[in-house]
């Protein structure tokens, strides 16, 4: 039964649409008194095209609103799931009971915080979809300008049909005048019918121009607003993905750093490097050079290393290190010492205290110099 009602509604809409814009004056094209001229035909055709254009744009706007609303509903559920995952990850990170180290708990905390940030960005995007896309388009679909313009078009069509009927009446009275003897009453009625037809034609043309102007304004507004809202949707989604990419890049660096720590060999003991002191050097013109010719010291291509543990300098030529410091390594000695720069200071430190890094967190770069 419901299917039959839907089919009946579609048929009714088709019949109504065909009734509103049937060919202008088609029923009376053979009449000698057809009241339509070329300008009136062009007016009607223009109005017909505008009617179809605004109707199609209205349906497209409605489809966008429905799609965005569905996307918001689905996206909100994903935000809830993501926030739950974030909470679980951070809960493990703070309550870790592992007895060997806390590397995994740190990684879990990093992931949980990053997931929370990503879901926040997703929520911002969904809100932008609602306020910047769905709401403006919904307001236009339901707005008065479109309905007012369509009412003008429908009034114009009714007046056109009335004028067509009056043209038939004029034609009928003209035939009576030709077929019968001169009669003052018949002629008077013919003149009255012709006068009424002229009035209808004049009113119809004025109303048609008004309807065309209103529909054209609505069409232009539909095109402009819909395009603007589509661009706003693209920009909101693009900003979301850019921000998520930044979060993921930072998260990857943090988690890779933790993985390198957990896969690194055991932290060396400082006593292993105390048997031989580090080579000495003097600062000459801002560069560090060996004070004696010693093949045990090798200059290397500069590379970045991360301190695995803290090292406390015991002489002026040695360099203090804290776990996690990033060092620019410039020289390596065969007796286990390395020379480099960290936090604006240079000196020797046990080579085993650092591990080479191909990439470092951007936040740590300013602390190197």
PDB file of N, CA and C in Angstrom, residues 28-128:
ATOM      1  N   UNK A  28      -3.940  26.780 -28.910  1.00  0.00           N
ATOM      2  CA  UNK A  28      -4.619  27.726 -29.794  1.00  0.00           C
ATOM      3  C   UNK A  28      -3.695  28.235 -30.888  1.00  0.00           C
ATOM      4  N   UNK A  29      -2.727  27.377 -31.271  1.00  0.00           N
ATOM      5  CA  UNK A  29      -1.742  27.822 -32.262  1.00  0.00           C
ATOM      6  C   UNK A  29      -2.358  28.090 -33.615  1.00  0.00           C
ATOM      7  N   UNK A  30      -3.544  27.485 -33.933  1.00  0.00           N
ATOM      8  CA  UNK A  30      -4.163  27.661 -35.249  1.00  0.00           C
ATOM      9  C   UNK A  30      -5.199  28.776 -35.268  1.00  0.00           C
ATOM     10  N   UNK A  31      -5.417  29.392 -34.147  1.00  0.00           N
ATOM     11  CA  UNK A  31      -6.445  30.433 -34.073  1.00  0.00           C
ATOM     12  C   UNK A  31      -5.944  31.718 -34.707  1.00  0.00           C
ATOM     13  N   UNK A  32      -6.820  32.364 -35.423  1.00  0.00           N
ATOM     14  CA  UNK A  32      -6.435  33.640 -36.024  1.00  0.00           C
ATOM     15  C   UNK A  32      -6.199  34.694 -34.955  1.00  0.00           C
ATOM     16  N   UNK A  33      -6.806  34.508 -33.793  1.00  0.00           N
ATOM     17  CA  UNK A  33      -6.703  35.500 -32.726  1.00  0.00           C
ATOM     18  C   UNK A  33      -5.741  35.052 -31.620  1.00  0.00           C
ATOM     19  N   UNK A  34      -4.823  34.136 -31.966  1.00  0.00           N
ATOM     20  CA  UNK A  34      -3.848  33.711 -30.948  1.00  0.00           C
ATOM     21  C   UNK A  34      -3.158  34.955 -30.388  1.00  0.00           C
ATOM     22  N   UNK A  35      -3.218  35.102 -29.079  1.00  0.00           N
ATOM     23  CA  UNK A  35      -2.759  36.345 -28.469  1.00  0.00           C
ATOM     24  C   UNK A  35      -1.268  36.373 -28.210  1.00  0.00           C
ATOM     25  N   UNK A  36      -0.594  35.260 -28.418  1.00  0.00           N
ATOM     26  CA  UNK A  36       0.840  35.215 -28.072  1.00  0.00           C
ATOM     27  C   UNK A  36       1.670  35.769 -29.207  1.00  0.00           C
ATOM     28  N   UNK A  37       2.727  36.500 -28.850  1.00  0.00           N
ATOM     29  CA  UNK A  37       3.708  36.930 -29.828  1.00  0.00           C
ATOM     30  C   UNK A  37       5.066  36.378 -29.421  1.00  0.00           C
ATOM     31  N   UNK A  38       6.091  36.684 -30.200  1.00  0.00           N
ATOM     32  CA  UNK A  38       7.417  36.094 -29.969  1.00  0.00           C
ATOM     33  C   UNK A  38       7.990  36.476 -28.612  1.00  0.00           C
ATOM     34  N   UNK A  39       7.822  37.712 -28.189  1.00  0.00           N
ATOM     35  CA  UNK A  39       8.360  38.153 -26.898  1.00  0.00           C
ATOM     36  C   UNK A  39       7.702  37.407 -25.748  1.00  0.00           C
ATOM     37  N   UNK A  40       6.397  37.153 -25.876  1.00  0.00           N
ATOM     38  CA  UNK A  40       5.700  36.424 -24.815  1.00  0.00           C
ATOM     39  C   UNK A  40       6.145  34.961 -24.777  1.00  0.00           C
ATOM     40  N   UNK A  41       6.360  34.373 -25.949  1.00  0.00           N
ATOM     41  CA  UNK A  41       6.859  32.996 -26.002  1.00  0.00           C
ATOM     42  C   UNK A  41       8.245  32.910 -25.360  1.00  0.00           C
ATOM     43  N   UNK A  42       9.126  33.853 -25.696  1.00  0.00           N
ATOM     44  CA  UNK A  42      10.474  33.872 -25.111  1.00  0.00           C
ATOM     45  C   UNK A  42      10.412  34.046 -23.597  1.00  0.00           C
ATOM     46  N   UNK A  43       9.495  34.895 -23.139  1.00  0.00           N
ATOM     47  CA  UNK A  43       9.330  35.113 -21.702  1.00  0.00           C
ATOM     48  C   UNK A  43       8.949  33.815 -21.010  1.00  0.00           C
ATOM     49  N   UNK A  44       7.974  33.120 -21.608  1.00  0.00           N
ATOM     50  CA  UNK A  44       7.524  31.874 -20.998  1.00  0.00           C
ATOM     51  C   UNK A  44       8.621  30.816 -21.013  1.00  0.00           C
ATOM     52  N   UNK A  45       9.363  30.700 -22.096  1.00  0.00           N
ATOM     53  CA  UNK A  45      10.441  29.721 -22.184  1.00  0.00           C
ATOM     54  C   UNK A  45      11.544  30.022 -21.170  1.00  0.00           C
ATOM     55  N   UNK A  46      11.839  31.301 -21.031  1.00  0.00           N
ATOM     56  CA  UNK A  46      12.837  31.707 -20.034  1.00  0.00           C
ATOM     57  C   UNK A  46      12.389  31.317 -18.634  1.00  0.00           C
ATOM     58  N   UNK A  47      11.126  31.556 -18.319  1.00  0.00           N
ATOM     59  CA  UNK A  47      10.588  31.226 -17.005  1.00  0.00           C
ATOM     60  C   UNK A  47      10.581  29.715 -16.788  1.00  0.00           C
ATOM     61  N   UNK A  48      10.287  28.978 -17.838  1.00  0.00           N
ATOM     62  CA  UNK A  48      10.279  27.521 -17.729  1.00  0.00           C
ATOM     63  C   UNK A  48      11.669  26.989 -17.393  1.00  0.00           C
ATOM     64  N   UNK A  49      12.692  27.509 -18.079  1.00  0.00           N
ATOM     65  CA  UNK A  49      14.069  27.082 -17.803  1.00  0.00           C
ATOM     66  C   UNK A  49      14.495  27.448 -16.390  1.00  0.00           C
ATOM     67  N   UNK A  50      14.119  28.638 -15.943  1.00  0.00           N
ATOM     68  CA  UNK A  50      14.464  29.050 -14.581  1.00  0.00           C
ATOM     69  C   UNK A  50      13.783  28.168 -13.556  1.00  0.00           C
ATOM     70  N   UNK A  51      12.548  27.820 -13.818  1.00  0.00           N
ATOM     71  CA  UNK A  51      11.798  26.966 -12.892  1.00  0.00           C
ATOM     72  C   UNK A  51      12.501  25.616 -12.745  1.00  0.00           C
ATOM     73  N   UNK A  52      12.889  25.024 -13.856  1.00  0.00           N
ATOM     74  CA  UNK A  52      13.556  23.718 -13.821  1.00  0.00           C
ATOM     75  C   UNK A  52      14.942  23.823 -13.178  1.00  0.00           C
ATOM     76  N   UNK A  53      15.665  24.917 -13.480  1.00  0.00           N
ATOM     77  CA  UNK A  53      17.010  25.104 -12.927  1.00  0.00           C
ATOM     78  C   UNK A  53      16.972  25.242 -11.406  1.00  0.00           C
ATOM     79  N   UNK A  54      16.081  26.110 -10.906  1.00  0.00           N
ATOM     80  CA  UNK A  54      16.003  26.316  -9.457  1.00  0.00           C
ATOM     81  C   UNK A  54      15.488  25.061  -8.749  1.00  0.00           C
ATOM     82  N   UNK A  55      14.632  24.329  -9.421  1.00  0.00           N
ATOM     83  CA  UNK A  55      14.129  23.085  -8.824  1.00  0.00           C
ATOM     84  C   UNK A  55      15.266  22.063  -8.685  1.00  0.00           C
ATOM     85  N   UNK A  56      16.087  21.916  -9.732  1.00  0.00           N
ATOM     86  CA  UNK A  56      17.210  20.981  -9.680  1.00  0.00           C
ATOM     87  C   UNK A  56      18.225  21.409  -8.617  1.00  0.00           C
ATOM     88  N   UNK A  57      18.511  22.725  -8.540  1.00  0.00           N
ATOM     89  CA  UNK A  57      19.461  23.215  -7.534  1.00  0.00           C
ATOM     90  C   UNK A  57      18.933  22.988  -6.124  1.00  0.00           C
ATOM     91  N   UNK A  58      17.635  23.172  -5.945  1.00  0.00           N
ATOM     92  CA  UNK A  58      17.029  22.934  -4.633  1.00  0.00           C
ATOM     93  C   UNK A  58      17.198  21.474  -4.224  1.00  0.00           C
ATOM     94  N   UNK A  59      16.975  20.561  -5.153  1.00  0.00           N
ATOM     95  CA  UNK A  59      17.136  19.139  -4.845  1.00  0.00           C
ATOM     96  C   UNK A  59      18.593  18.810  -4.532  1.00  0.00           C
ATOM     97  N   UNK A  60      19.533  19.437  -5.274  1.00  0.00           N
ATOM     98  CA  UNK A  60      20.944  19.201  -5.007  1.00  0.00           C
ATOM     99  C   UNK A  60      21.324  19.712  -3.616  1.00  0.00           C
ATOM    100  N   UNK A  61      20.839  20.904  -3.260  1.00  0.00           N
ATOM    101  CA  UNK A  61      21.112  21.431  -1.921  1.00  0.00           C
ATOM    102  C   UNK A  61      20.552  20.505  -0.850  1.00  0.00           C
ATOM    103  N   UNK A  62      19.356  19.992  -1.083  1.00  0.00           N
ATOM    104  CA  UNK A  62      18.755  19.077  -0.116  1.00  0.00           C
ATOM    105  C   UNK A  62      19.572  17.793   0.001  1.00  0.00           C
ATOM    106  N   UNK A  63      20.111  17.308  -1.123  1.00  0.00           N
ATOM    107  CA  UNK A  63      20.942  16.104  -1.086  1.00  0.00           C
ATOM    108  C   UNK A  63      22.228  16.351  -0.298  1.00  0.00           C
ATOM    109  N   UNK A  64      22.819  17.536  -0.477  1.00  0.00           N
ATOM    110  CA  UNK A  64      24.031  17.871   0.282  1.00  0.00           C
ATOM    111  C   UNK A  64      23.728  17.901   1.774  1.00  0.00           C
ATOM    112  N   UNK A  65      22.629  18.529   2.139  1.00  0.00           N
ATOM    113  CA  UNK A  65      22.259  18.619   3.560  1.00  0.00           C
ATOM    114  C   UNK A  65      22.072  17.226   4.150  1.00  0.00           C
ATOM    115  N   UNK A  66      21.371  16.375   3.441  1.00  0.00           N
ATOM    116  CA  UNK A  66      21.151  15.018   3.946  1.00  0.00           C
ATOM    117  C   UNK A  66      22.467  14.255   4.069  1.00  0.00           C
ATOM    118  N   UNK A  67      23.336  14.391   3.053  1.00  0.00           N
ATOM    119  CA  UNK A  67      24.622  13.706   3.103  1.00  0.00           C
ATOM    120  C   UNK A  67      25.484  14.194   4.259  1.00  0.00           C
ATOM    121  N   UNK A  68      25.532  15.514   4.441  1.00  0.00           N
ATOM    122  CA  UNK A  68      26.345  16.078   5.526  1.00  0.00           C
ATOM    123  C   UNK A  68      25.794  15.660   6.886  1.00  0.00           C
ATOM    124  N   UNK A  69      24.485  15.690   7.028  1.00  0.00           N
ATOM    125  CA  UNK A  69      23.893  15.276   8.305  1.00  0.00           C
ATOM    126  C   UNK A  69      24.212  13.813   8.614  1.00  0.00           C
ATOM    127  N   UNK A  70      24.146  12.950   7.598  1.00  0.00           N
ATOM    128  CA  UNK A  70      24.514  11.550   7.805  1.00  0.00           C
ATOM    129  C   UNK A  70      25.979  11.401   8.155  1.00  0.00           C
ATOM    130  N   UNK A  71      26.834  12.194   7.498  1.00  0.00           N
ATOM    131  CA  UNK A  71      28.268  12.150   7.786  1.00  0.00           C
ATOM    132  C   UNK A  71      28.549  12.600   9.220  1.00  0.00           C
ATOM    133  N   UNK A  72      27.816  13.610   9.670  1.00  0.00           N
ATOM    134  CA  UNK A  72      28.005  14.101  11.042  1.00  0.00           C
ATOM    135  C   UNK A  72      27.604  13.029  12.057  1.00  0.00           C
ATOM    136  N   UNK A  73      26.495  12.353  11.795  1.00  0.00           N
ATOM    137  CA  UNK A  73      26.046  11.300  12.722  1.00  0.00           C
ATOM    138  C   UNK A  73      27.090  10.190  12.793  1.00  0.00           C
ATOM    139  N   UNK A  74      27.549   9.734  11.629  1.00  0.00           N
ATOM    140  CA  UNK A  74      28.556   8.664  11.604  1.00  0.00           C
ATOM    141  C   UNK A  74      29.865   9.132  12.224  1.00  0.00           C
ATOM    142  N   UNK A  75      30.287  10.349  11.879  1.00  0.00           N
ATOM    143  CA  UNK A  75      31.530  10.881  12.417  1.00  0.00           C
ATOM    144  C   UNK A  75      31.492  11.042  13.926  1.00  0.00           C
ATOM    145  N   UNK A  76      30.348  11.424  14.474  1.00  0.00           N
ATOM    146  CA  UNK A  76      30.224  11.581  15.922  1.00  0.00           C
ATOM    147  C   UNK A  76      30.414  10.244  16.630  1.00  0.00           C
ATOM    148  N   UNK A  77      29.910   9.190  16.025  1.00  0.00           N
ATOM    149  CA  UNK A  77      30.121   7.854  16.608  1.00  0.00           C
ATOM    150  C   UNK A  77      31.601   7.479  16.572  1.00  0.00           C
ATOM    151  N   UNK A  78      32.287   7.824  15.483  1.00  0.00           N
ATOM    152  CA  UNK A  78      33.717   7.549  15.390  1.00  0.00           C
ATOM    153  C   UNK A  78      34.502   8.351  16.423  1.00  0.00           C
ATOM    154  N   UNK A  79      34.068   9.578  16.667  1.00  0.00           N
ATOM    155  CA  UNK A  79      34.730  10.390  17.701  1.00  0.00           C
ATOM    156  C   UNK A  79      34.598   9.717  19.064  1.00  0.00           C
ATOM    157  N   UNK A  80      33.421   9.213  19.372  1.00  0.00           N
ATOM    158  CA  UNK A  80      33.215   8.527  20.653  1.00  0.00           C
ATOM    159  C   UNK A  80      34.116   7.301  20.769  1.00  0.00           C
ATOM    160  N   UNK A  81      34.212   6.521  19.696  1.00  0.00           N
ATOM    161  CA  UNK A  81      35.063   5.325  19.713  1.00  0.00           C
ATOM    162  C   UNK A  81      36.526   5.716  19.879  1.00  0.00           C
ATOM    163  N   UNK A  82      36.950   6.752  19.146  1.00  0.00           N
ATOM    164  CA  UNK A  82      38.335   7.205  19.252  1.00  0.00           C
ATOM    165  C   UNK A  82      38.669   7.732  20.629  1.00  0.00           C
ATOM    166  N   UNK A  83      37.761   8.468  21.244  1.00  0.00           N
ATOM    167  CA  UNK A  83      38.004   8.977  22.601  1.00  0.00           C
ATOM    168  C   UNK A  83      38.091   7.839  23.615  1.00  0.00           C
ATOM    169  N   UNK A  84      37.289   6.797  23.416  1.00  0.00           N
ATOM    170  CA  UNK A  84      37.369   5.634  24.302  1.00  0.00           C
ATOM    171  C   UNK A  84      38.733   4.967  24.180  1.00  0.00           C
ATOM    172  N   UNK A  85      39.234   4.836  22.946  1.00  0.00           N
ATOM    173  CA  UNK A  85      40.559   4.264  22.726  1.00  0.00           C
ATOM    174  C   UNK A  85      41.630   5.147  23.355  1.00  0.00           C
ATOM    175  N   UNK A  86      41.476   6.451  23.252  1.00  0.00           N
ATOM    176  CA  UNK A  86      42.429   7.379  23.867  1.00  0.00           C
ATOM    177  C   UNK A  86      42.458   7.201  25.381  1.00  0.00           C
ATOM    178  N   UNK A  87      41.281   7.122  25.984  1.00  0.00           N
ATOM    179  CA  UNK A  87      41.209   6.951  27.440  1.00  0.00           C
ATOM    180  C   UNK A  87      41.862   5.638  27.871  1.00  0.00           C
ATOM    181  N   UNK A  88      41.595   4.570  27.130  1.00  0.00           N
ATOM    182  CA  UNK A  88      42.171   3.266  27.492  1.00  0.00           C
ATOM    183  C   UNK A  88      43.692   3.288  27.379  1.00  0.00           C
ATOM    184  N   UNK A  89      44.197   3.939  26.336  1.00  0.00           N
ATOM    185  CA  UNK A  89      45.651   4.001  26.145  1.00  0.00           C
ATOM    186  C   UNK A  89      46.314   4.794  27.271  1.00  0.00           C
ATOM    187  N   UNK A  90      45.734   5.929  27.609  1.00  0.00           N
ATOM    188  CA  UNK A  90      46.322   6.742  28.678  1.00  0.00           C
ATOM    189  C   UNK A  90      46.166   6.072  30.037  1.00  0.00           C
ATOM    190  N   UNK A  91      45.089   5.323  30.210  1.00  0.00           N
ATOM    191  CA  UNK A  91      44.907   4.593  31.457  1.00  0.00           C
ATOM    192  C   UNK A  91      46.004   3.554  31.639  1.00  0.00           C
ATOM    193  N   UNK A  92      46.348   2.838  30.559  1.00  0.00           N
ATOM    194  CA  UNK A  92      47.442   1.869  30.645  1.00  0.00           C
ATOM    195  C   UNK A  92      48.755   2.593  30.901  1.00  0.00           C
ATOM    196  N   UNK A  93      48.950   3.743  30.226  1.00  0.00           N
ATOM    197  CA  UNK A  93      50.202   4.464  30.391  1.00  0.00           C
ATOM    198  C   UNK A  93      50.441   4.928  31.812  1.00  0.00           C
ATOM    199  N   UNK A  94      49.389   5.345  32.498  1.00  0.00           N
ATOM    200  CA  UNK A  94      49.555   5.834  33.876  1.00  0.00           C
ATOM    201  C   UNK A  94      49.564   4.699  34.899  1.00  0.00           C
ATOM    202  N   UNK A  95      48.964   3.569  34.567  1.00  0.00           N
ATOM    203  CA  UNK A  95      48.897   2.472  35.531  1.00  0.00           C
ATOM    204  C   UNK A  95      49.738   1.285  35.160  1.00  0.00           C
ATOM    205  N   UNK A  96      50.780   1.491  34.349  1.00  0.00           N
ATOM    206  CA  UNK A  96      51.613   0.385  33.891  1.00  0.00           C
ATOM    207  C   UNK A  96      52.291  -0.315  35.063  1.00  0.00           C
ATOM    208  N   UNK A  97      52.265  -1.641  35.027  1.00  0.00           N
ATOM    209  CA  UNK A  97      52.872  -2.435  36.115  1.00  0.00           C
ATOM    210  C   UNK A  97      54.093  -3.202  35.641  1.00  0.00           C
ATOM    211  N   UNK A  98      54.599  -2.884  34.443  1.00  0.00           N
ATOM    212  CA  UNK A  98      55.764  -3.579  33.924  1.00  0.00           C
ATOM    213  C   UNK A  98      56.971  -3.300  34.817  1.00  0.00           C
ATOM    214  N   UNK A  99      57.719  -4.346  35.173  1.00  0.00           N
ATOM    215  CA  UNK A  99      58.840  -4.207  36.119  1.00  0.00           C
ATOM    216  C   UNK A  99      60.162  -3.916  35.428  1.00  0.00           C
ATOM    217  N   UNK A 100      60.267  -4.123  34.096  1.00  0.00           N
ATOM    218  CA  UNK A 100      61.555  -3.960  33.421  1.00  0.00           C
ATOM    219  C   UNK A 100      61.803  -2.509  33.019  1.00  0.00           C
ATOM    220  N   UNK A 101      60.839  -1.898  32.305  1.00  0.00           N
ATOM    221  CA  UNK A 101      60.988  -0.486  31.925  1.00  0.00           C
ATOM    222  C   UNK A 101      59.605   0.084  31.626  1.00  0.00           C
ATOM    223  N   UNK A 102      59.581   1.364  31.330  1.00  0.00           N
ATOM    224  CA  UNK A 102      58.298   2.038  31.074  1.00  0.00           C
ATOM    225  C   UNK A 102      58.173   2.520  29.635  1.00  0.00           C
ATOM    226  N   UNK A 103      58.908   1.879  28.728  1.00  0.00           N
ATOM    227  CA  UNK A 103      58.875   2.312  27.332  1.00  0.00           C
ATOM    228  C   UNK A 103      57.479   2.187  26.725  1.00  0.00           C
ATOM    229  N   UNK A 104      56.838   1.038  26.924  1.00  0.00           N
ATOM    230  CA  UNK A 104      55.513   0.827  26.361  1.00  0.00           C
ATOM    231  C   UNK A 104      54.495   1.777  26.985  1.00  0.00           C
ATOM    232  N   UNK A 105      54.614   2.023  28.263  1.00  0.00           N
ATOM    233  CA  UNK A 105      53.666   2.929  28.912  1.00  0.00           C
ATOM    234  C   UNK A 105      53.806   4.344  28.349  1.00  0.00           C
ATOM    235  N   UNK A 106      55.051   4.761  28.068  1.00  0.00           N
ATOM    236  CA  UNK A 106      55.244   6.077  27.454  1.00  0.00           C
ATOM    237  C   UNK A 106      54.602   6.127  26.066  1.00  0.00           C
ATOM    238  N   UNK A 107      54.846   5.061  25.294  1.00  0.00           N
ATOM    239  CA  UNK A 107      54.263   5.015  23.951  1.00  0.00           C
ATOM    240  C   UNK A 107      52.740   5.039  24.014  1.00  0.00           C
ATOM    241  N   UNK A 108      52.175   4.335  25.001  1.00  0.00           N
ATOM    242  CA  UNK A 108      50.715   4.328  25.159  1.00  0.00           C
ATOM    243  C   UNK A 108      50.195   5.723  25.503  1.00  0.00           C
ATOM    244  N   UNK A 109      50.941   6.425  26.367  1.00  0.00           N
ATOM    245  CA  UNK A 109      50.544   7.791  26.704  1.00  0.00           C
ATOM    246  C   UNK A 109      50.620   8.700  25.481  1.00  0.00           C
ATOM    247  N   UNK A 110      51.715   8.567  24.715  1.00  0.00           N
ATOM    248  CA  UNK A 110      51.848   9.372  23.503  1.00  0.00           C
ATOM    249  C   UNK A 110      50.667   9.128  22.564  1.00  0.00           C
ATOM    250  N   UNK A 111      50.360   7.832  22.368  1.00  0.00           N
ATOM    251  CA  UNK A 111      49.285   7.496  21.441  1.00  0.00           C
ATOM    252  C   UNK A 111      47.937   8.016  21.948  1.00  0.00           C
ATOM    253  N   UNK A 112      47.676   7.833  23.232  1.00  0.00           N
ATOM    254  CA  UNK A 112      46.406   8.274  23.796  1.00  0.00           C
ATOM    255  C   UNK A 112      46.202   9.771  23.656  1.00  0.00           C
ATOM    256  N   UNK A 113      47.255  10.540  23.923  1.00  0.00           N
ATOM    257  CA  UNK A 113      47.146  11.991  23.805  1.00  0.00           C
ATOM    258  C   UNK A 113      46.966  12.411  22.340  1.00  0.00           C
ATOM    259  N   UNK A 114      47.716  11.745  21.450  1.00  0.00           N
ATOM    260  CA  UNK A 114      47.579  12.066  20.028  1.00  0.00           C
ATOM    261  C   UNK A 114      46.188  11.703  19.509  1.00  0.00           C
ATOM    262  N   UNK A 115      45.675  10.552  19.937  1.00  0.00           N
ATOM    263  CA  UNK A 115      44.331  10.146  19.513  1.00  0.00           C
ATOM    264  C   UNK A 115      43.291  11.140  20.000  1.00  0.00           C
ATOM    265  N   UNK A 116      43.450  11.633  21.213  1.00  0.00           N
ATOM    266  CA  UNK A 116      42.522  12.627  21.744  1.00  0.00           C
ATOM    267  C   UNK A 116      42.550  13.903  20.907  1.00  0.00           C
ATOM    268  N   UNK A 117      43.766  14.329  20.512  1.00  0.00           N
ATOM    269  CA  UNK A 117      43.888  15.528  19.678  1.00  0.00           C
ATOM    270  C   UNK A 117      43.238  15.314  18.312  1.00  0.00           C
ATOM    271  N   UNK A 118      43.430  14.118  17.741  1.00  0.00           N
ATOM    272  CA  UNK A 118      42.849  13.844  16.426  1.00  0.00           C
ATOM    273  C   UNK A 118      41.328  13.827  16.485  1.00  0.00           C
ATOM    274  N   UNK A 119      40.774  13.266  17.548  1.00  0.00           N
ATOM    275  CA  UNK A 119      39.315  13.239  17.668  1.00  0.00           C
ATOM    276  C   UNK A 119      38.762  14.639  17.910  1.00  0.00           C
ATOM    277  N   UNK A 120      39.545  15.461  18.590  1.00  0.00           N
ATOM    278  CA  UNK A 120      39.131  16.848  18.776  1.00  0.00           C
ATOM    279  C   UNK A 120      39.075  17.562  17.431  1.00  0.00           C
ATOM    280  N   UNK A 121      40.081  17.317  16.582  1.00  0.00           N
ATOM    281  CA  UNK A 121      40.088  17.915  15.250  1.00  0.00           C
ATOM    282  C   UNK A 121      38.919  17.398  14.410  1.00  0.00           C
ATOM    283  N   UNK A 122      38.598  16.101  14.569  1.00  0.00           N
ATOM    284  CA  UNK A 122      37.464  15.553  13.835  1.00  0.00           C
ATOM    285  C   UNK A 122      36.165  16.234  14.284  1.00  0.00           C
ATOM    286  N   UNK A 123      36.033  16.442  15.585  1.00  0.00           N
ATOM    287  CA  UNK A 123      34.853  17.125  16.104  1.00  0.00           C
ATOM    288  C   UNK A 123      34.733  18.541  15.558  1.00  0.00           C
ATOM    289  N   UNK A 124      35.874  19.242  15.468  1.00  0.00           N
ATOM    290  CA  UNK A 124      35.863  20.589  14.900  1.00  0.00           C
ATOM    291  C   UNK A 124      35.405  20.572  13.447  1.00  0.00           C
ATOM    292  N   UNK A 125      35.868  19.569  12.688  1.00  0.00           N
ATOM    293  CA  UNK A 125      35.469  19.464  11.292  1.00  0.00           C
ATOM    294  C   UNK A 125      33.965  19.200  11.173  1.00  0.00           C
ATOM    295  N   UNK A 126      33.446  18.315  12.014  1.00  0.00           N
ATOM    296  CA  UNK A 126      32.018  17.998  11.956  1.00  0.00           C
ATOM    297  C   UNK A 126      31.171  19.211  12.317  1.00  0.00           C
ATOM    298  N   UNK A 127      31.634  19.992  13.300  1.00  0.00           N
ATOM    299  CA  UNK A 127      30.895  21.207  13.652  1.00  0.00           C
ATOM    300  C   UNK A 127      30.920  22.205  12.500  1.00  0.00           C
ATOM    301  N   UNK A 128      32.059  22.288  11.818  1.00  0.00           N
ATOM    302  CA  UNK A 128      32.144  23.187  10.659  1.00  0.00           C
ATOM    303  C   UNK A 128      31.192  22.722   9.561  1.00  0.00           C
TER     304      UNK A 128
END
